[in-house]
Coordinates of C-alpha atoms in Angstrom, one line a residue:
Chain L
X18 CA -13.2 37.1 95.7
X19 CA -13.4 35.2 98.9
X20 CA -15.5 32.3 99.6
X21 CA -16.0 29.7 102.7
X22 CA -15.2 25.9 102.8
X23 CA -18.6 25.3 103.1
X24 CA -19.6 27.2 99.9
X25 CA -16.9 25.0 97.7
X26 CA -19.9 22.6 97.5
X27 CA -22.0 24.7 95.5
X28 CA -19.4 26.6 93.3
X29 CA -18.3 22.9 92.4
X30 CA -21.4 23.1 89.9
X31 CA -19.1 25.0 87.7
X32 CA -15.8 24.0 87.2
X33 CA -12.5 25.9 87.9
X34 CA -9.7 25.9 85.6
X35 CA -6.9 25.6 88.3
X36 CA -6.6 25.0 91.9
X37 CA -4.0 26.5 93.9
X38 CA -3.3 25.2 97.1
X39 CA -1.0 27.4 99.2
X40 CA -0.7 31.0 99.0
X41 CA 2.9 31.7 99.9
X42 CA 4.9 33.5 97.0
X43 CA 4.6 30.4 94.6
X44 CA 0.9 29.8 95.0
X45 CA 0.0 33.5 95.4
X46 CA 2.3 34.6 92.1
X47 CA 0.6 31.6 90.2
X48 CA -3.0 32.4 91.1
X49 CA -2.3 35.9 90.1
X50 CA -0.5 34.8 86.7
X51 CA -3.5 32.2 85.4
X52 CA -6.3 34.8 86.6
X53 CA -5.0 37.8 84.4
X54 CA -5.4 35.5 81.5
X55 CA -9.0 34.8 82.5
X56 CA -8.9 31.8 83.8
X57 CA -11.1 31.0 87.3
X58 CA -8.7 30.0 89.9
X59 CA -9.5 28.4 92.9
X60 CA -6.9 29.6 95.4
X61 CA -7.0 27.5 99.1
X62 CA -5.2 28.7 102.0
X63 CA -5.0 26.2 105.2
X64 CA -4.6 29.6 107.5
X65 CA -6.7 32.1 108.0
X66 CA -5.6 35.9 106.8
X67 CA -3.4 36.3 109.7
X68 CA -1.8 34.3 112.0
X69 CA -3.6 31.5 114.5
X70 CA -2.4 29.1 116.8
X71 CA -4.7 27.0 115.6
X72 CA -3.3 26.9 111.9
X73 CA 0.1 26.9 113.0
X74 CA 0.1 23.9 115.1
X75 CA -0.6 21.7 112.3
X76 CA 3.0 21.9 111.4
X77 CA 4.6 20.7 114.8
X78 CA 6.7 17.8 113.5
X79 CA 9.8 15.8 114.7
X80 CA 13.9 16.2 113.4
X81 CA 15.8 13.3 113.3
X82 CA 19.6 13.8 112.7
X83 CA 21.6 17.0 113.0
X84 CA 20.1 20.0 115.1
X85 CA 17.5 22.1 113.2
X86 CA 15.2 24.4 113.8
X87 CA 11.7 23.8 115.5
X88 CA 9.4 22.8 112.3
X89 CA 6.4 24.2 113.9
X90 CA 8.2 27.7 113.7
X91 CA 10.1 27.2 110.6
X92 CA 7.3 28.0 108.4
X93 CA 4.3 29.9 108.5
X94 CA 0.5 28.6 107.8
X95 CA -1.6 31.6 106.9
X96 CA -2.2 33.7 103.7
X97 CA 1.1 35.0 102.3
X98 CA 3.0 31.9 103.6
X99 CA 6.3 31.9 104.8
X100 CA 7.3 35.2 103.2
X101 CA 5.5 36.8 106.4
X102 CA 9.2 36.0 108.2
X103 CA 11.4 36.3 104.4
X104 CA 14.4 38.2 105.0
X105 CA 14.6 39.5 101.5
X106 CA 17.8 38.0 100.4
X107 CA 17.8 37.3 96.5
X108 CA 20.4 35.8 93.7
X109 CA 19.7 33.7 91.0
X110 CA 21.6 30.3 90.7
X111 CA 24.7 29.9 89.0
X112 CA 25.4 28.1 85.9
X113 CA 27.2 25.1 87.5
X114 CA 24.4 24.8 90.2
X115 CA 21.9 23.3 87.5
X116 CA 24.3 20.6 86.2
X117 CA 25.9 16.9 86.8
X118 CA 29.0 17.3 88.4
X119 CA 31.8 14.4 88.0
X120 CA 31.5 13.9 91.8
X121 CA 28.1 14.7 92.6
X122 CA 25.7 12.6 90.3
X123 CA 22.6 13.7 91.4
X124 CA 22.7 17.3 91.8
X125 CA 21.5 17.6 88.0
X126 CA 18.4 19.8 86.9
X127 CA 16.6 18.5 83.7
X128 CA 16.4 22.4 82.6
X129 CA 19.4 24.9 82.3
X130 CA 20.0 28.5 83.9
X131 CA 18.8 29.9 80.3
X132 CA 15.6 28.2 81.0
X133 CA 14.7 30.5 83.7
X134 CA 17.0 33.5 83.2
X135 CA 13.8 34.7 80.9
X136 CA 11.5 35.1 84.1
X137 CA 13.9 37.2 85.9
X138 CA 12.5 40.6 85.4
X139 CA 8.8 39.8 86.0
X140 CA 10.1 37.8 89.5
X141 CA 12.4 40.7 90.2
X142 CA 9.5 43.0 89.7
X143 CA 7.3 41.0 92.1
X144 CA 9.9 40.9 94.7
X145 CA 10.7 44.7 94.1
X146 CA 14.8 43.9 93.7
X147 CA 17.0 45.3 91.1
X148 CA 19.1 43.9 89.1
X149 CA 21.9 41.1 90.1
X150 CA 25.6 42.4 89.1
X151 CA 28.0 40.2 87.6
X152 CA 30.4 38.1 89.4
X153 CA 33.6 39.9 89.7
X154 CA 36.7 37.3 89.7
X155 CA 39.2 38.5 91.9
X156 CA 42.2 35.8 91.7
X157 CA 42.5 33.3 89.3
X158 CA 45.1 31.3 91.2
X159 CA 42.7 30.7 94.7
X160 CA 39.3 30.8 92.5
X161 CA 37.8 33.6 94.5
X162 CA 35.0 35.9 93.1
X163 CA 33.4 38.7 95.0
X164 CA 29.1 37.8 94.3
X165 CA 26.3 40.0 94.9
X166 CA 23.2 38.9 96.8
X167 CA 20.2 42.2 96.4
X168 CA 17.6 42.7 98.9
X169 CA 14.2 43.2 99.1
X170 CA 13.6 46.0 101.1
X171 CA 11.3 46.3 103.1
X172 CA 10.8 42.0 102.2
X173 CA 7.8 41.6 100.4
X174 CA 5.2 40.1 102.5
X175 CA 2.8 38.7 99.9
X176 CA -0.1 38.6 102.4
X177 CA 0.0 42.1 102.9
X178 CA 1.0 43.0 99.1
X179 CA -1.4 41.0 97.4
X180 CA -4.8 40.7 99.7
X181 CA -6.6 43.3 98.1
X182 CA -6.0 42.6 94.6
X183 CA -7.0 38.4 95.4
X184 CA -10.0 39.5 97.6
X185 CA -11.2 41.8 95.2
X186 CA -10.1 39.8 92.1
X187 CA -13.3 38.7 89.9
X188 CA -11.8 35.2 89.0
X189 CA -9.7 34.1 92.1
X190 CA -12.2 32.2 94.4
X191 CA -9.9 32.4 97.9
X192 CA -11.1 30.2 100.4
X193 CA -8.9 30.6 103.9
X194 CA -9.3 28.2 106.4
X195 CA -9.5 24.9 103.9
X196 CA -7.3 22.3 105.1
X197 CA -6.5 20.1 101.8
X198 CA -5.6 16.5 103.4
X199 CA -5.4 14.4 100.2
X200 CA -5.3 14.4 96.7
X201 CA -7.7 11.6 95.0
X202 CA -6.8 10.1 91.6
X203 CA -8.5 7.9 89.4
X204 CA -6.8 6.8 85.9
X205 CA -3.9 8.9 86.2
X206 CA -6.0 12.3 86.6
X207 CA -6.6 13.9 89.9
X208 CA -10.5 14.1 90.4
X209 CA -10.9 16.0 93.4
X210 CA -9.5 17.2 96.9
X211 CA -10.5 16.4 100.6
X212 CA -10.9 19.8 102.0
X213 CA -11.6 20.0 106.0
X214 CA -12.5 23.2 107.8
X215 CA -11.5 23.8 111.5
X216 CA -15.3 23.2 112.0
X217 CA -14.8 19.6 110.8
X218 CA -16.7 20.5 107.7
X219 CA -15.4 18.1 105.0
X220 CA -15.7 18.7 101.2
X221 CA -14.5 18.4 97.7
X222 CA -12.8 20.9 95.6
X223 CA -12.5 20.1 91.9
X224 CA -10.7 21.7 89.1
X225 CA -9.4 20.5 85.7
X226 CA -6.0 21.2 87.2
X227 CA -4.3 21.4 90.5
X228 CA -1.1 22.7 91.7
X229 CA 0.4 21.7 95.0
X230 CA 2.7 25.2 96.2
X231 CA 2.2 24.2 100.1
X232 CA 6.2 24.7 100.8
X233 CA 9.5 22.6 100.7
X234 CA 8.1 20.7 103.4
X235 CA 4.2 20.0 103.3
X236 CA 4.7 19.6 99.4
X237 CA 5.9 16.3 99.7
X238 CA 3.7 15.5 102.9
X239 CA 0.6 16.0 101.3
X240 CA 1.7 13.1 98.5
X241 CA 2.8 10.8 100.9
X242 CA -0.3 10.3 102.8
X243 CA -2.2 10.6 99.1
X244 CA 0.0 8.1 97.9
X245 CA -1.0 5.6 100.5
X246 CA -4.9 6.6 100.2
X247 CA -4.4 6.2 97.0
X248 CA -3.0 2.2 96.8
X249 CA 0.0 4.0 95.5
X250 CA -1.9 5.1 92.6
X251 CA -0.7 8.9 92.3
X252 CA 3.2 8.3 91.5
X253 CA 5.2 5.2 90.1
X254 CA 6.3 3.1 92.8
X255 CA 9.9 3.9 92.2
X256 CA 9.3 7.9 92.7
X257 CA 11.5 8.7 95.3
X258 CA 8.9 11.3 96.9
X259 CA 10.1 13.1 100.0
X260 CA 13.7 12.2 99.4
X261 CA 17.2 14.3 98.6
X262 CA 15.8 17.3 101.1
X263 CA 18.4 19.8 101.2
X264 CA 18.8 23.1 103.5
X265 CA 21.6 25.5 103.1
X266 CA 23.9 25.4 106.5
X267 CA 24.5 28.3 108.0
X268 CA 27.5 29.1 110.0
X269 CA 29.8 31.5 112.0
X270 CA 33.3 29.5 110.5
X271 CA 35.7 32.1 111.8
X272 CA 37.0 35.9 111.8
X273 CA 39.1 38.1 110.0
X274 CA 41.4 41.6 110.0
X275 CA 40.9 43.1 106.7
X276 CA 41.9 46.0 105.0
X277 CA 39.7 49.0 106.0
X278 CA 38.3 49.5 102.5
X279 CA 36.1 46.6 102.7
X280 CA 32.6 48.3 103.5
X281 CA 29.6 46.4 104.9
X282 CA 29.0 43.2 104.2
X283 CA 30.3 41.4 101.1
X284 CA 30.0 38.1 99.6
X285 CA 32.1 35.6 97.7
X286 CA 32.1 32.4 96.6
X287 CA 34.4 30.1 94.5
X288 CA 34.7 29.7 90.4
X289 CA 33.3 27.2 89.2
X290 CA 36.3 26.0 87.4
X291 CA 37.7 25.9 91.4
X292 CA 34.7 24.2 92.6
X293 CA 35.3 21.6 89.6
X294 CA 38.9 21.4 90.5
X295 CA 38.3 21.1 94.2
X296 CA 35.5 18.4 93.7
X297 CA 33.2 20.4 96.1
X298 CA 29.8 22.4 95.8
X299 CA 28.6 26.0 96.1
X300 CA 29.4 27.9 99.2
X301 CA 29.1 31.6 99.7
X302 CA 31.0 33.6 102.2
X303 CA 30.5 36.7 103.9
X304 CA 32.3 39.1 105.8
X305 CA 30.4 40.9 108.7
X306 CA 32.2 43.8 110.2
X307 CA 33.1 43.4 114.3
X308 CA 33.5 46.5 116.8
X309 CA 37.2 47.5 117.4
X310 CA 37.5 45.9 120.8
X311 CA 37.3 42.8 119.1
X312 CA 40.0 43.6 116.5
X313 CA 42.1 44.1 119.2
X314 CA 41.4 40.4 120.8
X315 CA 42.1 39.3 117.2
X316 CA 45.2 41.1 116.7
X317 CA 46.3 39.7 120.1
X318 CA 45.4 36.5 119.3
X319 CA 47.1 36.7 115.9
X320 CA 50.5 37.8 117.2
X321 CA 50.5 34.2 119.2
X322 CA 50.8 32.6 115.5
X323 CA 52.8 35.6 113.9
X324 CA 54.4 37.7 116.2
X325 CA 56.0 40.3 113.5
X326 CA 52.5 40.5 111.8
X327 CA 50.6 40.9 114.5
X328 CA 52.9 43.9 115.3
X329 CA 52.8 45.1 112.1
X330 CA 48.8 44.5 111.9
X331 CA 48.3 46.0 115.6
X332 CA 50.0 49.6 113.6
X333 CA 47.9 49.1 110.8
X334 CA 45.0 49.3 113.4
X335 CA 46.0 52.4 115.4
X336 CA 46.1 53.9 111.7
X337 CA 42.7 52.7 111.5
X338 CA 44.0 50.8 108.2
X339 CA 42.4 47.7 109.3
X340 CA 39.2 46.7 110.7
X341 CA 37.7 42.9 112.2
X342 CA 35.3 40.6 110.6
X343 CA 33.2 37.7 111.0
X344 CA 33.1 34.7 109.0
X345 CA 30.3 33.5 107.8
X346 CA 29.2 30.8 105.4
X347 CA 26.0 29.5 103.9
X348 CA 26.6 26.5 101.8
X349 CA 25.2 23.8 99.5
X350 CA 24.1 20.2 100.5
X351 CA 24.8 17.3 98.4
X352 CA 21.2 15.7 97.4
X353 CA 21.4 12.6 99.7
X354 CA 18.3 10.3 99.6
X355 CA 18.1 9.2 102.5
X356 CA 17.8 13.0 103.9
X357 CA 14.0 13.3 103.6
X358 CA 10.6 13.9 104.4
X359 CA 8.5 11.1 106.1
X360 CA 5.4 10.5 107.5
X361 CA 5.0 9.7 111.7
X362 CA 4.1 6.6 112.5
X363 CA 2.5 7.5 115.4
X364 CA 1.4 11.2 115.8
X365 CA -1.6 12.4 113.5
X366 CA -2.4 16.1 113.4
X367 CA -5.8 17.3 114.1
X368 CA -7.1 16.4 110.6
X369 CA -5.8 12.5 111.1
X370 CA -2.6 13.3 108.7
X371 CA 0.5 12.1 109.6
X372 CA 2.9 14.6 111.4
X373 CA 6.3 15.0 109.5
X374 CA 9.1 13.5 110.3
X375 CA 12.4 15.2 108.7
X376 CA 15.4 13.5 108.2
X377 CA 18.3 15.3 107.7
X378 CA 22.0 15.0 108.4
X379 CA 25.1 17.1 106.8
X380 CA 27.3 14.5 105.1
X381 CA 31.2 14.6 105.6
X382 CA 31.5 16.4 101.8
X383 CA 29.1 19.3 102.8
X384 CA 31.5 19.9 105.5
X385 CA 34.2 19.9 103.4
X386 CA 32.3 21.8 100.6
X387 CA 32.9 24.6 103.1
X388 CA 36.3 24.5 104.9
X389 CA 37.9 24.0 101.2
X390 CA 35.9 27.1 99.9
X391 CA 36.6 29.0 103.6
X392 CA 40.5 27.9 103.1
X393 CA 40.7 28.9 99.5
X394 CA 39.5 32.7 100.7
X395 CA 41.9 32.7 103.5
X396 CA 44.7 32.2 101.2
X397 CA 43.2 35.0 98.5
X398 CA 43.4 37.4 101.5
X399 CA 46.8 36.5 102.7
X400 CA 48.0 36.3 99.2
X401 CA 46.9 39.8 97.9
X402 CA 47.8 41.2 101.4
X403 CA 44.4 42.2 102.1
X404 CA 44.1 40.6 105.2
X405 CA 44.6 37.3 107.2
X406 CA 41.6 34.9 108.2
X407 CA 41.3 32.7 111.4
X408 CA 38.8 29.4 110.8
X409 CA 37.4 28.1 113.8
X410 CA 38.4 25.0 115.5
X411 CA 35.8 23.0 114.7
X412 CA 36.5 23.8 110.9
X413 CA 39.9 23.4 111.2
X414 CA 39.9 20.0 113.1
X415 CA 37.0 18.4 111.5
X416 CA 34.6 18.8 114.2
X417 CA 31.1 18.6 114.2
X418 CA 29.6 22.3 113.8
X419 CA 28.1 24.0 117.1
X420 CA 24.6 23.4 117.9
X421 CA 24.0 27.3 119.2
X422 CA 24.5 28.2 115.8
X423 CA 22.3 29.3 112.6
X424 CA 22.3 26.0 111.5
X425 CA 20.3 26.5 108.4
X426 CA 18.5 29.7 106.0
X427 CA 14.8 28.4 106.6
X428 CA 15.8 26.9 103.2
X429 CA 13.3 23.9 102.7
X430 CA 14.4 22.1 99.3
X431 CA 13.6 18.9 97.5
X432 CA 11.6 16.2 98.2
X433 CA 10.0 16.6 95.2
X434 CA 12.8 17.3 93.1
X435 CA 12.7 17.4 89.2
X436 CA 14.0 15.0 87.2
X437 CA 14.4 13.4 83.6
X438 CA 12.3 10.5 84.9
X439 CA 9.9 8.8 87.7
X440 CA 12.8 6.9 89.5
X441 CA 14.9 10.1 89.9
X442 CA 12.5 12.4 90.9
X443 CA 8.6 13.1 91.3
X444 CA 8.0 16.3 88.7
X445 CA 9.1 16.6 84.9
X446 CA 11.0 19.4 84.0
X447 CA 7.5 21.3 83.5
X448 CA 6.5 20.6 87.4
X449 CA 4.3 17.9 86.3
X450 CA 3.9 15.3 88.6
X451 CA 5.1 11.5 87.1
X452 CA 2.1 9.8 86.6
X453 CA -0.7 12.4 86.7
X454 CA -2.1 14.3 83.5
X455 CA -3.2 17.1 85.7
X456 CA -1.0 17.2 88.8
X457 CA 1.8 19.9 89.1
X458 CA 4.4 21.2 92.0
X459 CA 5.3 24.5 92.8
X460 CA 8.2 25.6 95.0
X461 CA 11.5 24.6 96.3
X462 CA 10.6 21.3 96.8
X463 CA 11.3 20.5 93.0
X464 CA 14.9 21.8 93.3
X465 CA 17.2 18.9 92.5
X466 CA 20.0 20.6 93.8
X467 CA 20.0 23.9 95.8
X468 CA 23.6 25.7 95.2
X469 CA 24.5 28.9 97.5
X470 CA 21.6 31.1 96.6
X471 CA 18.3 31.6 98.7
X472 CA 15.7 30.0 97.0
X473 CA 13.0 32.8 96.4
X474 CA 14.0 34.1 93.7
X475 CA 14.5 31.2 91.9
X476 CA 11.0 29.8 93.2
X477 CA 9.6 32.6 91.4
X478 CA 11.2 32.3 88.3
X479 CA 10.3 28.7 88.2
X480 CA 6.3 29.7 89.1
X481 CA 6.2 32.3 86.6
X482 CA 7.7 29.7 83.8
X483 CA 5.1 26.7 85.0
X484 CA 2.5 29.8 84.6
X485 CA 3.6 30.2 80.7
X486 CA 3.6 26.3 80.6
X487 CA 0.0 25.7 82.1
X488 CA -1.3 28.9 79.7
X489 CA 0.0 27.0 76.8
X490 CA 2.5 30.4 76.4
X491 CA 5.5 28.0 75.8
Chain U
X28 CA 83.4 58.4 92.9
X29 CA 83.2 55.0 92.1
X30 CA 82.8 53.9 95.8
X31 CA 80.5 56.5 96.2
X32 CA 78.3 55.3 93.3
X33 CA 78.9 51.6 94.8
X34 CA 77.2 52.8 98.0
X35 CA 74.1 54.7 96.5
X36 CA 73.3 52.0 94.2
X37 CA 73.6 49.3 97.2
X38 CA 71.9 51.5 99.5
X39 CA 68.9 51.3 96.8
X40 CA 69.1 47.9 96.2
X41 CA 68.8 47.7 99.9
X42 CA 66.2 49.4 100.3
X43 CA 63.9 47.6 97.4
X44 CA 65.3 44.3 97.7
X45 CA 62.8 43.1 101.0
X46 CA 60.3 44.6 99.5
X47 CA 60.5 42.6 95.9
X48 CA 61.3 39.5 98.3
X49 CA 58.4 40.0 99.7
X50 CA 56.0 40.2 96.8
X51 CA 57.6 37.6 95.0
X52 CA 57.1 35.0 97.9
X53 CA 53.6 36.2 98.1
X54 CA 52.7 35.7 94.3
X55 CA 54.3 32.0 94.8
X56 CA 51.4 31.2 97.1
X57 CA 53.0 29.2 99.8
X58 CA 50.8 28.9 103.3
X59 CA 50.6 27.5 106.2
X60 CA 47.5 27.6 108.4
X61 CA 48.9 28.0 112.7
X62 CA 46.1 28.5 115.3
X63 CA 43.4 28.8 112.6
X64 CA 45.2 31.2 110.9
X65 CA 45.9 30.9 106.9
X66 CA 49.2 32.7 106.9
X67 CA 51.5 33.0 103.9
X68 CA 55.0 30.8 104.4
X69 CA 56.7 33.9 105.2
X70 CA 54.0 35.5 107.7
X71 CA 56.2 35.2 111.2

């Protein structure tokens, strides 16, 4: 059922079992899972049923460091959350992604792939995706493997798909236009949360347990502000709130002349052993076909570097035995403490909460992950004679990436990372906030490392696991 | 007869040698990067 913010005061007379803040994929999936087991869930959404500038403007923020997307448009603030512009890409994280690596010590999760695998099919049902084929090793020596992404087609818009179910639910109390500004804590448990409506009405929402699911930037922002307003009593002082924020850098890194048998988009990565050997993180490479005109230009360019090969390639092209492709990469960033969400000292939103400042830079090791992976791929293509790869100058010459490319995948990860203890993270392996008895975080902000897979599927797996934990099912 | 057989064998070897050479070199993975192209050492 739908309630208004002003009704929160009166509904507080009966306690909600859970208060879920945020209606993106994590918030909605969690509320539905809890309500199916008969629990009363207060579901708070800061925006309305549809997009509004009034709500979206709260997401204004500043990026300091590398060029990045406008924070006001990089996520959506209305019912259904950022699933409203989700592109539908899905893949699970690899086994190695969860592990501590010899040269990247801060990448370890306190759980393994096996902890999330049991939640694949339930997540797949929600996201409307098929199973994902196993990786296919193409070359032991170069470590190149073919990997698969599957697609939610058309991408599931959580707002559209679940509006009716939630609006008609008897035990989900959806409150729209409810802006959560602060968590209030007493004796290591959250006692209430402050909610403000667009009309300025201030109310407190009360539940037994609180789950924050406001996205990979706002989760950190809310905790940082609440920590200040509670005199540092929400989390232990050493907790790295907002730190280790990550994206998946997305760039065009080269072109290729390839065997015509390549069909459509194909995806590659390096085996775990090869990543270990090269001391790099995970990187997915994608070949996107280009027009014939572009292939002629590429062959001419190849002929300058290797005339005989260029001549042979031209004949292959005339026989339609080769075609052209753009080589694109999306890769894992090493978790760095300095890449972080912070609160502005000079700008507040309309509710008086400091706006976000995002400090984000790609490290030299981040670029090396992509560069080394691309070179291995080029070697594989040449050795198997399935084509030749040309890397862009900035990749070859160790220069800064172009600023007019895709930059990132809108994948906001980290900030409230999962860890074994509060000095290394904000939540434990069950997504419970360290130092609080009844506060949990859902979403990609808990990722300690990001792999090279789009995060939505993992977010869903983690959320369903959290629901089982809250319901005492595991 | 001997001369003719030798000629035939020589011709056969001559036709397949470049192929063997080509394949064996590629399996050893000697590479170079030229103008951004990742090439086998024997690509020219």
